[in-house]
XYZ file of C-alpha atoms in Angstrom:
666
model
C -12.608 -6.269 16.644
C -12.573 -4.904 13.874
C -13.937 -2.353 11.326
C -13.523 -3.945 8.111
C -17.667 -3.777 7.779
C -17.698 0.367 9.246
C -19.064 -1.814 12.298
C -17.243 -3.182 15.171
C -17.509 -6.377 15.116
C -15.420 -9.952 15.918
C -13.244 -11.034 13.228
C -15.181 -14.841 12.712
C -18.252 -12.850 12.035
C -17.139 -11.178 9.079
C -17.037 -13.088 5.598
C -14.258 -11.469 3.862
C -10.404 -13.217 3.928
C -9.124 -11.250 6.716
C -5.519 -10.472 8.466
C -5.371 -8.662 11.121
C -2.401 -8.086 13.202
C -2.613 -6.533 16.968
C -1.300 -4.061 18.714
C 1.178 -6.526 20.842
C 1.825 -8.211 17.453
C 2.070 -5.236 16.085
C 5.072 -4.395 18.248
C 6.797 -7.753 18.571
C 7.239 -8.267 14.761
C 8.335 -4.139 14.845
C 6.328 -3.791 11.816
C 6.987 -0.063 10.469
C 6.739 -0.790 7.216
C 3.336 -1.585 4.039
C 6.122 -4.597 3.802
C 6.220 -5.376 6.640
C 2.690 -5.251 7.081
C 2.828 -7.898 3.424
C 5.060 -9.980 4.797
C 2.436 -11.425 8.081
C -0.837 -11.730 5.425
C -0.567 -15.021 2.889
C -1.091 -12.650 -0.387
C -0.049 -9.594 0.075
C 3.103 -8.690 -1.736
C 4.900 -5.246 -1.215
C 8.259 -5.458 -3.383
C 10.678 -2.043 -2.236
C 14.132 -2.087 -2.771
C 17.148 -1.595 -1.128
C 16.857 2.517 -1.252
C 13.789 3.695 -3.664
C 10.938 4.973 -0.726
C 9.363 6.458 -4.041
C 7.416 4.000 -5.525
C 7.175 0.122 -4.114
C 4.780 -2.341 -6.249
C 2.432 -4.601 -4.200
C 0.162 -7.086 -4.826
C -2.911 -8.601 -3.047
C -4.137 -11.654 -5.108
C -2.880 -11.338 -8.218
C -3.559 -7.735 -9.493
C -0.956 -5.633 -8.603
C 0.200 -1.106 -9.594
C 2.139 -1.808 -12.546
C 0.104 0.068 -14.258
C 0.934 3.238 -12.012
C 0.071 5.409 -14.217
C -4.164 5.022 -13.475
C -6.010 4.062 -9.777
C -4.164 1.741 -7.730
C -6.205 -1.965 -7.618
C -5.208 -1.816 -3.840
C -6.882 0.751 -1.707
C -4.907 2.017 2.198
C -6.142 3.910 4.173
C -4.613 5.796 7.315
C -6.636 6.725 10.259
C -9.922 6.572 7.892
C -7.937 9.199 4.934
C -7.587 7.719 1.409
C -4.403 7.791 0.035
C -5.216 7.958 -3.778
C -2.244 6.597 -5.603
C 0.319 4.010 -3.657
C 3.696 5.455 -4.252
C 3.145 7.864 -1.538
C 2.571 5.640 1.138
C 6.435 6.165 1.809
C 6.537 7.047 5.721
C 7.949 4.472 8.375
C 4.036 3.666 10.898
C 4.401 4.306 14.946
C 2.048 3.799 17.034
C -0.550 1.216 15.521
C -2.920 -0.055 17.512
C -4.273 -2.202 14.296
C -4.404 -3.340 10.309
C -6.264 -5.162 8.817
C -5.859 -6.631 4.993
C -8.739 -7.411 3.425
C -8.597 -9.554 0.601
C -11.235 -9.542 -2.280
C -13.091 -5.987 -4.331
C -14.141 -4.380 -0.986
C -16.098 -1.595 -4.012
C -19.143 -1.086 -2.268
C -18.332 0.168 0.730
C -15.676 1.978 0.192
C -15.408 2.151 -3.355
C -12.590 2.969 -6.432
C -9.646 1.233 -5.502
C -10.316 -1.189 -4.047
C -10.333 -4.206 -6.273
C -8.635 -5.880 -4.738
C -8.656 -5.583 -1.660
C -8.499 -2.669 1.486
C -5.065 -2.525 3.792
C -6.751 -0.576 6.890
C -3.461 1.206 9.541
C -5.461 2.547 12.113
C -2.833 4.673 15.166
C -4.260 4.298 19.032
C -6.130 6.910 19.795
C -6.385 10.018 23.030
C -7.218 8.189 26.315
C -7.342 9.272 29.702
C -4.607 8.572 31.716
C -1.333 10.322 30.449
C 0.732 7.275 29.064
C 4.301 7.151 26.955
C 5.335 4.510 24.190
C 9.049 5.114 22.762
C 11.845 2.855 21.320
C 15.234 3.760 20.105
C 17.706 1.507 17.815
C 20.917 1.920 16.002
C 21.757 -1.244 12.919
C 25.007 -2.335 10.770
C 23.709 0.930 7.737
C 24.373 2.993 11.043
C 20.372 4.010 10.511
C 19.359 5.693 13.750
C 15.714 4.853 14.489
C 13.887 7.036 17.164
C 9.580 7.207 17.871
C 7.978 7.944 20.754
C 4.256 8.435 21.413
C 2.601 10.609 24.860
C -1.109 10.553 25.305
C -3.849 11.915 28.295
C -6.846 13.984 28.944
C -6.752 18.312 28.453
C -10.312 17.913 30.328
C -10.465 15.237 32.211
C -13.282 12.298 30.557
C -14.321 14.518 27.807
C -10.795 16.225 26.022
C -7.933 14.560 25.015
C -4.277 13.952 23.535
C -2.459 12.489 21.324
C 1.065 12.955 20.209
C 3.424 10.601 18.071
C 6.708 10.276 15.779
C 9.343 8.889 14.125
C 12.383 9.991 13.372
C 15.088 7.727 11.489
C 19.038 7.881 9.312
C 20.743 5.396 7.314
C 23.798 5.574 5.289
C 22.986 3.556 2.098
C 23.090 0.059 0.961
C 24.240 0.437 -2.413
C 27.873 2.107 -3.190
C 28.848 4.455 -5.466
C 32.608 3.933 -6.547
C 32.590 6.240 -9.345
C 31.644 9.521 -7.038
C 32.703 7.549 -3.816
C 29.136 7.766 -2.016
C 26.193 6.411 -1.133
C 23.895 6.089 -3.656
C 20.919 5.253 -1.524
C 20.567 7.065 1.836
C 17.204 7.563 3.354
C 16.909 10.365 6.477
C 13.372 11.946 7.382
C 10.341 11.325 10.000
C 6.905 11.558 10.651
C 4.809 13.118 12.762
C 0.260 13.037 14.384
C -1.869 14.753 16.332
C -5.243 13.727 17.499
C -7.860 15.087 19.599
C -10.680 13.320 20.895
C -13.782 14.902 22.708
C -16.265 13.241 23.971
C -18.546 15.906 25.631
C -21.460 12.847 26.041
C -21.710 9.781 26.127
C -23.092 9.932 22.430
C -20.835 11.929 20.276
C -16.955 11.736 19.489
C -15.031 14.224 17.672
C -11.749 13.063 16.686
C -9.149 15.506 14.816
C -5.959 14.900 13.629
C -2.682 15.685 12.142
C 0.189 13.910 10.374
C 2.733 15.040 8.745
C 5.352 13.501 6.803
C 9.410 14.586 5.469
C 11.672 12.226 3.522
C 15.060 13.096 1.885
C 16.576 10.303 0.098
C 19.506 9.933 -2.004
C 18.172 8.236 -5.540
C 17.186 5.086 -6.377
C 19.488 2.291 -7.406
C 18.931 1.137 -10.624
C 21.951 -1.752 -11.739
C 22.102 -3.925 -14.570
C 21.388 -7.812 -12.979
C 24.081 -10.785 -12.835
C 26.371 -8.202 -11.553
C 27.295 -6.892 -8.125
C 23.587 -5.920 -6.439
C 24.697 -3.137 -3.182
C 28.031 -1.552 -6.722
C 27.742 0.886 -8.980
C 29.209 2.977 -11.415
C 27.423 6.324 -11.904
C 28.168 9.811 -12.835
C 24.996 11.149 -10.732
C 23.877 10.148 -7.859
C 20.226 11.578 -7.790
C 17.891 12.469 -4.871
C 13.788 11.565 -4.495
C 12.203 13.677 -1.877
C 8.457 13.234 -1.152
C 6.473 15.793 1.308
C 2.997 14.703 2.458
C 0.204 16.353 5.312
C -2.757 14.907 6.244
C -6.523 16.423 8.342
C -9.654 14.789 9.159
C -12.757 15.670 11.337
C -14.200 12.581 12.582
C -18.106 13.192 13.756
C -19.740 10.460 15.400
C -23.252 10.061 16.931
C -24.760 7.060 18.539
C -28.860 7.091 19.230
C -30.928 3.747 20.415
C -32.212 4.293 16.837
C -29.521 4.807 14.154
C -25.807 5.341 14.449
C -24.590 9.010 11.998
C -21.107 9.073 11.408
C -19.092 12.328 9.278
C -15.735 11.736 7.722
C -13.968 14.928 6.574
C -10.540 15.172 5.070
C -8.005 16.037 3.180
C -4.159 14.749 2.457
C -1.697 16.292 -0.009
C 1.682 14.483 -1.085
C 4.579 15.623 -3.361
C 6.968 13.611 -5.165
C 10.446 14.940 -6.620
C 13.387 13.091 -7.979
C 15.879 13.406 -9.803
C 18.156 10.336 -11.103
C 21.480 9.243 -13.527
C 19.494 8.636 -16.763
C 21.259 5.623 -17.993
C 22.636 4.056 -14.396
C 26.913 4.847 -15.825
C 29.187 6.650 -15.922
C 28.399 8.073 -18.870
C 27.133 11.684 -18.822
C 23.918 11.333 -20.909
C 21.836 12.985 -18.453
C 18.605 12.529 -15.115
C 15.875 11.898 -15.705
C 13.070 13.943 -13.240
C 10.220 13.111 -11.937
C 7.905 16.723 -9.619
C 4.501 15.887 -9.159
C 1.889 16.247 -6.039
C -1.519 14.820 -5.783
C -4.380 16.908 -3.144
C -7.370 14.572 -2.125
C -10.471 16.094 -0.524
C -13.221 13.903 0.648
C -16.590 14.038 2.667
C -17.761 10.817 3.343
C -21.697 10.348 5.202
C -22.588 7.291 6.155
C -26.201 6.486 8.986
C -26.051 2.560 10.356
C -28.262 0.710 12.367
C -27.115 0.541 16.001
C -24.204 -1.845 17.422
C -26.464 -3.872 18.894
C -28.890 -5.174 17.102
C -28.726 -8.304 15.513
C -31.278 -10.107 13.576
C -31.182 -6.988 11.224
C -28.143 -4.209 10.636
C -28.830 -2.492 8.187
C -25.704 0.402 6.573
C -26.808 3.600 3.667
C -23.827 6.375 3.007
C -22.939 9.008 1.005
C -19.401 9.747 -0.195
C -17.691 12.317 -2.690
C -14.134 12.516 -4.299
C -12.357 15.347 -5.384
C -8.377 14.635 -6.892
C -5.609 16.693 -8.209
C -2.769 15.413 -9.975
C -0.488 17.650 -11.046
C 2.731 16.882 -12.762
C 4.856 19.582 -12.753
C 8.385 17.844 -14.520
C 8.596 14.487 -16.102
C 11.349 13.797 -18.397
C 14.727 13.901 -19.823
C 17.678 17.122 -18.853
C 20.365 15.907 -21.604
C 24.154 16.112 -20.964
C 27.084 16.050 -23.369
C 26.954 11.650 -23.909
C 23.197 11.900 -24.163
C 23.913 11.440 -28.330
C 25.467 9.051 -27.541
C 21.758 6.611 -25.862
C 19.273 8.989 -27.357
C 21.397 9.681 -30.893
C 21.530 13.549 -32.378
C 18.044 14.767 -31.213
C 18.870 15.043 -27.977
C 21.398 18.317 -27.733
C 23.513 18.577 -25.130
C 22.001 21.447 -21.775
C 18.954 20.600 -23.626
C 15.901 19.066 -21.391
C 12.557 17.308 -23.225
C 10.005 17.716 -20.069
C 5.932 17.316 -19.909
C 3.790 18.376 -17.361
C -0.030 17.732 -16.784
C -2.799 18.806 -15.330
C -5.421 15.732 -13.847
C -8.475 16.367 -11.593
C -10.571 14.025 -10.912
C -13.892 13.664 -9.057
C -15.826 11.097 -7.860
C -19.733 10.758 -6.548
C -21.324 7.974 -4.100
C -24.322 6.395 -3.068
C -23.674 2.941 -1.199
C -25.771 1.006 1.301
C -25.369 -2.958 2.972
C -28.079 -4.806 4.842
C -27.376 -8.123 6.989
C -30.486 -9.936 8.206
C -30.257 -13.126 9.997
C -33.632 -15.564 8.741
C -32.486 -17.462 12.000
C -29.994 -17.497 15.061
C -26.904 -19.295 12.316
C -27.635 -17.539 8.907
C -26.691 -14.710 8.339
C -27.847 -13.247 4.573
C -25.572 -9.265 3.453
C -26.650 -7.343 0.239
C -24.792 -4.311 -0.451
C -24.997 -2.317 -3.590
C -23.144 0.954 -4.776
C -23.580 3.221 -6.989
C -19.897 5.350 -7.763
C -19.288 8.696 -10.912
C -16.012 9.273 -11.774
C -15.789 12.391 -14.125
C -11.756 13.030 -15.145
C -10.313 15.688 -16.837
C -6.356 16.775 -18.536
C -6.981 20.048 -18.471
C -3.162 20.876 -19.775
C -0.613 18.578 -21.346
C 2.706 19.664 -23.193
C 6.168 17.789 -23.810
C 8.188 20.755 -24.263
C 11.547 20.570 -25.546
C 13.825 23.625 -24.827
C 17.297 24.306 -26.489
C 19.983 25.639 -24.144
C 19.547 29.122 -25.643
C 15.819 28.877 -24.077
C 14.378 28.243 -27.130
C 11.288 26.139 -27.298
C 9.045 22.935 -29.359
C 5.622 21.834 -28.020
C 5.362 18.810 -30.253
C 2.314 17.278 -28.456
C -0.572 19.275 -26.595
C -4.247 17.986 -25.334
C -6.284 20.592 -23.477
C -9.971 20.885 -21.656
C -10.371 16.262 -22.135
C -12.821 14.259 -20.820
C -13.320 10.833 -19.811
C -16.561 9.480 -17.844
C -17.409 6.672 -16.485
C -20.402 4.971 -14.213
C -20.491 1.501 -12.530
C -23.156 -0.498 -10.043
C -20.938 -2.133 -7.960
C -23.116 -5.299 -6.344
C -21.892 -7.497 -3.933
C -23.594 -10.746 -1.639
C -22.657 -12.773 1.123
C -24.112 -15.847 2.889
C -22.548 -17.064 6.504
C -23.132 -19.571 8.359
C -22.584 -20.184 12.329
C -22.201 -24.413 12.103
C -21.439 -23.230 16.127
C -19.530 -21.289 18.268
C -15.931 -22.348 17.715
C -17.050 -22.510 13.826
C -18.286 -20.029 10.290
C -18.477 -20.598 6.729
C -19.249 -18.069 3.813
C -20.007 -17.398 0.543
C -19.137 -14.716 -1.804
C -19.702 -13.075 -4.737
C -18.597 -8.889 -5.306
C -17.809 -7.287 -8.272
C -15.157 -5.235 -8.930
C -14.082 -2.265 -11.034
C -10.361 0.278 -12.035
C -12.320 3.383 -13.079
C -11.347 4.675 -16.870
C -9.237 7.600 -17.296
C -7.030 9.726 -19.340
C -3.106 8.967 -20.201
C -1.190 11.866 -18.063
C 1.939 11.037 -20.855
C -0.551 11.096 -23.873
C 1.362 10.287 -27.375
C -1.021 10.677 -29.749
C -5.094 10.679 -29.665
C -5.241 7.123 -29.584
C -3.346 6.531 -25.822
C -5.288 9.374 -24.212
C -7.644 7.315 -22.627
C -8.630 3.862 -21.445
C -11.665 1.379 -19.849
C -12.627 1.225 -17.194
C -11.183 -2.608 -15.611
C -13.866 -4.791 -14.652
C -13.989 -7.911 -12.699
C -16.275 -10.151 -10.671
C -15.382 -12.577 -7.306
C -16.233 -15.985 -6.111
C -15.538 -16.829 -2.405
C -15.879 -19.710 0.233
C -14.478 -19.952 3.468
C -13.837 -20.846 6.919
C -12.711 -19.478 10.241
C -12.319 -21.412 13.504
C -11.826 -20.189 16.704
C -10.603 -23.743 18.644
C -9.333 -25.035 22.306
C -10.221 -22.297 23.871
C -9.383 -18.997 21.757
C -5.903 -20.958 21.819
C -6.494 -21.966 17.030
C -7.485 -19.761 15.217
C -8.045 -21.281 11.764
C -8.770 -19.262 8.775
C -9.056 -20.227 4.643
C -10.549 -19.175 1.752
C -10.959 -19.663 -1.671
C -11.511 -17.715 -4.760
C -11.684 -17.148 -8.187
C -11.911 -13.673 -9.961
C -12.399 -13.089 -13.758
C -10.689 -9.455 -15.308
C -12.149 -7.817 -17.866
C -10.255 -4.447 -19.896
C -7.552 -5.158 -17.181
C -5.178 -2.271 -17.782
C -2.476 -2.813 -18.730
C 0.875 -0.566 -18.627
C 2.917 -0.589 -22.126
C 6.170 1.179 -21.651
C 8.466 2.848 -24.263
C 11.403 0.524 -25.290
C 13.647 2.707 -25.321
C 13.585 4.610 -22.110
C 10.940 2.366 -19.830
C 8.346 5.629 -19.932
C 4.591 4.662 -20.024
C 3.671 5.667 -22.867
C -0.287 3.510 -23.253
C -2.339 2.488 -21.541
C -4.064 -0.720 -23.385
C -7.232 -3.453 -21.925
C -6.514 -6.971 -22.072
C -8.663 -9.580 -19.964
C -7.296 -11.878 -16.524
C -8.123 -14.621 -14.254
C -6.972 -14.870 -10.748
C -7.861 -18.488 -9.291
C -6.282 -19.280 -5.796
C -6.626 -19.771 -1.890
C -5.293 -18.728 0.854
C -4.660 -19.448 4.392
C -4.203 -18.012 8.045
C -3.272 -19.375 11.418
C -2.918 -18.087 14.643
C -2.293 -20.474 18.048
C -0.908 -20.459 21.446
C 0.043 -23.837 22.210
C 1.884 -23.246 25.950
C 1.905 -20.857 27.779
C 4.083 -17.748 26.653
C 5.019 -19.754 23.716
C 2.792 -18.261 19.362
C 2.650 -20.029 16.457
C 1.474 -17.386 13.499
C 1.717 -18.968 10.092
C -0.035 -18.024 6.477
C -0.133 -20.119 3.454
C -1.487 -18.211 0.344
C -1.188 -19.323 -3.786
C -2.730 -17.398 -6.679
C -2.737 -18.115 -10.858
C -3.168 -14.626 -12.372
C -2.689 -15.134 -16.485
C -3.892 -13.545 -18.591
C -6.923 -14.978 -21.204
C -6.620 -12.663 -24.172
C -3.874 -9.626 -24.711
C -1.743 -9.222 -27.498
C 0.577 -6.598 -28.187
C -0.601 -4.760 -30.554
C 3.199 -2.450 -31.522
C 4.716 -5.748 -31.331
C 1.911 -8.470 -32.590
C 3.539 -10.863 -29.514
C 0.152 -12.746 -27.814
C 0.606 -13.487 -24.712
C -2.088 -15.893 -23.535
C -1.282 -17.390 -20.689
C 1.158 -15.591 -19.255
C 1.168 -14.704 -15.535
C 0.653 -11.391 -14.514
C 3.314 -8.521 -13.189
C 4.498 -9.206 -9.702
C 2.262 -11.994 -9.123
C 4.119 -14.077 -6.954
C 2.615 -18.042 -7.241
C 2.823 -18.707 -4.089
C 3.476 -16.236 -0.704
C 4.447 -17.793 2.663
C 5.401 -16.305 6.514
C 5.571 -18.519 9.071
C 6.852 -17.096 12.864
C 7.986 -18.889 16.116
C 7.789 -17.115 19.828
C 8.332 -17.064 23.084
C 8.153 -15.128 25.949
C 8.159 -15.283 29.527
C 4.737 -15.159 31.283
C 6.429 -13.609 33.848
C 8.643 -11.523 32.405
C 11.779 -12.140 30.996
C 13.143 -13.813 27.925
C 11.361 -13.350 24.569
C 12.897 -14.225 21.109
C 11.149 -14.472 17.652
C 11.663 -15.785 14.192
C 10.079 -15.529 11.343
C 10.174 -17.430 7.726
C 8.629 -15.246 4.748
C 8.911 -16.919 1.476
C 7.625 -16.528 -2.105
C 7.598 -18.239 -5.610
C 9.068 -17.306 -9.265
C 7.855 -13.647 -9.536
C 7.620 -12.535 -12.870
C 8.455 -8.242 -13.751
C 6.746 -8.019 -17.075
C 3.570 -9.175 -19.464
C 6.536 -10.810 -21.579
C 7.454 -13.164 -18.165
C 11.190 -12.672 -19.243
C 12.147 -10.515 -16.556
C 11.777 -12.682 -13.008
C 13.315 -14.178 -9.385
C 12.947 -17.213 -8.461
C 11.241 -18.931 -5.855
C 13.647 -17.436 -2.261
C 13.094 -17.169 0.917
C 14.302 -14.660 3.642
C 15.024 -14.847 7.802
C 14.592 -12.497 10.077
C 15.220 -13.394 13.812
C 14.661 -11.042 17.269
C 15.938 -11.817 20.713
C 15.371 -9.769 23.785
C 14.634 -9.553 27.312
C 11.591 -7.144 29.648
C 11.203 -6.554 32.092
C 8.042 -4.469 33.313
C 8.029 -1.607 31.686
C 10.883 -1.542 28.881
C 12.751 -3.592 27.424
C 16.016 -4.683 24.842
C 16.317 -6.499 21.915
C 18.764 -7.748 19.631
C 17.482 -8.034 16.089
C 18.578 -9.315 12.826
C 16.770 -9.283 8.661
C 17.607 -11.503 5.802
C 20.116 -12.874 8.582
C 21.256 -15.709 5.602
C 22.402 -12.480 3.617
C 19.941 -13.356 0.331
C 20.187 -11.914 -2.805
C 16.538 -11.245 -3.869
C 15.297 -8.630 -7.477
C 12.283 -6.884 -6.735
C 11.762 -5.593 -10.077
C 13.946 -6.642 -13.302
C 13.425 -4.964 -16.716
C 15.449 -4.711 -20.226
C 17.117 -1.247 -21.083
C 18.816 -0.671 -24.972
C 18.728 -4.228 -24.300
C 21.265 -4.329 -21.019
C 19.174 -5.697 -18.317
C 19.304 -3.672 -15.196
C 16.642 -4.049 -11.679
C 16.453 -3.484 -7.681
C 17.344 -5.951 -5.150
C 15.950 -6.180 -1.502
C 17.607 -5.454 1.310
C 20.346 -7.549 2.344
C 21.714 -8.006 5.698
C 21.480 -6.109 8.752
C 22.088 -6.244 11.847
C 20.533 -3.585 15.361
C 19.517 -3.477 18.870
C 16.372 -1.394 20.300
C 15.434 -0.364 23.691
C 11.827 -0.181 24.080
C 9.806 0.819 27.207
C 6.059 1.983 27.725
C 4.538 3.469 30.986
């Protein structure tokens, strides 16, 4: 059962390409990060590096967040709380009930930042019986990890609680031989508290509050073709992130309708400082401090759950977002003139600040009708209005004496836009075991204001629009022992938003617009050929290319080039055995990606690769002990790459790690 379309449904009846990870699957695969989720969903790729929890690139069906100065292409929700920026999803997940990965535009029901899909992360809810779940683990880089949750009634049958949390502390993968220390150590954790009140059978009120706090070492950016886990830098740096979220969900069920109100607030802050040139030269540091506060309100009115022939939903949405850049730029040290020239004075700084406010209003609706029992017709429409305001912007050069010069300053810059987002779907049940569907949906990523403009021309950028055409099949065969889902899609994109980087500093300076097209398919397979033995597999293919893009600064034409962070192939395979009456547990995983390019020119890339994980243990009635290995063949692979001052640099994926874990459940 999933809630992809805002109502509980069998995944077989949802006309969307969707991968669902159940509570048992999440525990068996020890899925705790966004990258872990992506490794179990075709055409969803997350490019995390050894030590950089500060920001991860991702793509779904070839559309990525390589333009991180704009809205995300995908929507991320944790218990109905929207994460407005993929870089803020820094925490490890714990106590999960389900994950739903929806591919294709979901803008009609979810709104902005859902152009290419939605990732719904749902935690376990408070229970009417006392229960405890816990785990503790330790691995080969001294990673100590502990997680726990407890739930039960406060007032039996009416008021329930749930508390959960996670803490981890590990050494780094990268050795800074110049300072004789690890560059990328990590520590931190998160916690969540929930109260669920059911004063009657018709009402459910859920209060949810969470926090996360991480204190990490600097993100390692290393020369390519050199030793990937060793560097020499005069500054280790740091990457700190904190966040907290609160939500109130009120649901009322009536024989004629259901009403839901979701109120949420999330605050996120990141504070980082890294070496400016990633060498022993004392050129200085790059500083970045920014925070975001998002307040949302959604109201929905919809048909009862037990209605079959005609289902309907109408709703409204409001969002207020304040994005503040406190410090963003360079602090120069004694060797800075060697890199930037005489204009960079030791002890001086060149920092930016900006306050960008966004307001979103939306109204939406969707209806599904069955003219005959086997056929379902669905139509949806959303109207959304987005207003952006850049309240202030400055780039200030500060001398060691304290004297300041402002180079660029903008204030009271506004950019507004609105859009209609339709969706149409046809679903036909050929038999109780086989369903087919076709869908057409419009997607978009709103235009906005560049918070790093150098001039009027680079100040604003256009809305990105797309249409997605999709057909798919879903089957549940052999008494549910075999499930196969497949989808084929074509997605032309107009005004694709391209982040233009400064060739010297790799700092974003402008957002240009281009055209692109994406065509591909995905396949999900779940099978239980023998009692206790499971096979889980996924295969994704996408041809994601520019159809019209020319770099105005260099005149270079990129037509036909692959989009950044869009591997042509992605696949996952898991073979798992669990003794039916307890005892042996064994699992092997293979995850692979085709060639991936990291920039529009396709000069920086990673060849096709695959990694292997394994897990074996012994389980008793209420607890189990497991030995695990990740990337057991110690494969070296890039997760991003770029050229800085003619030197190719990048970040590498996590090397081989081995460890032990103990789990208990009562």
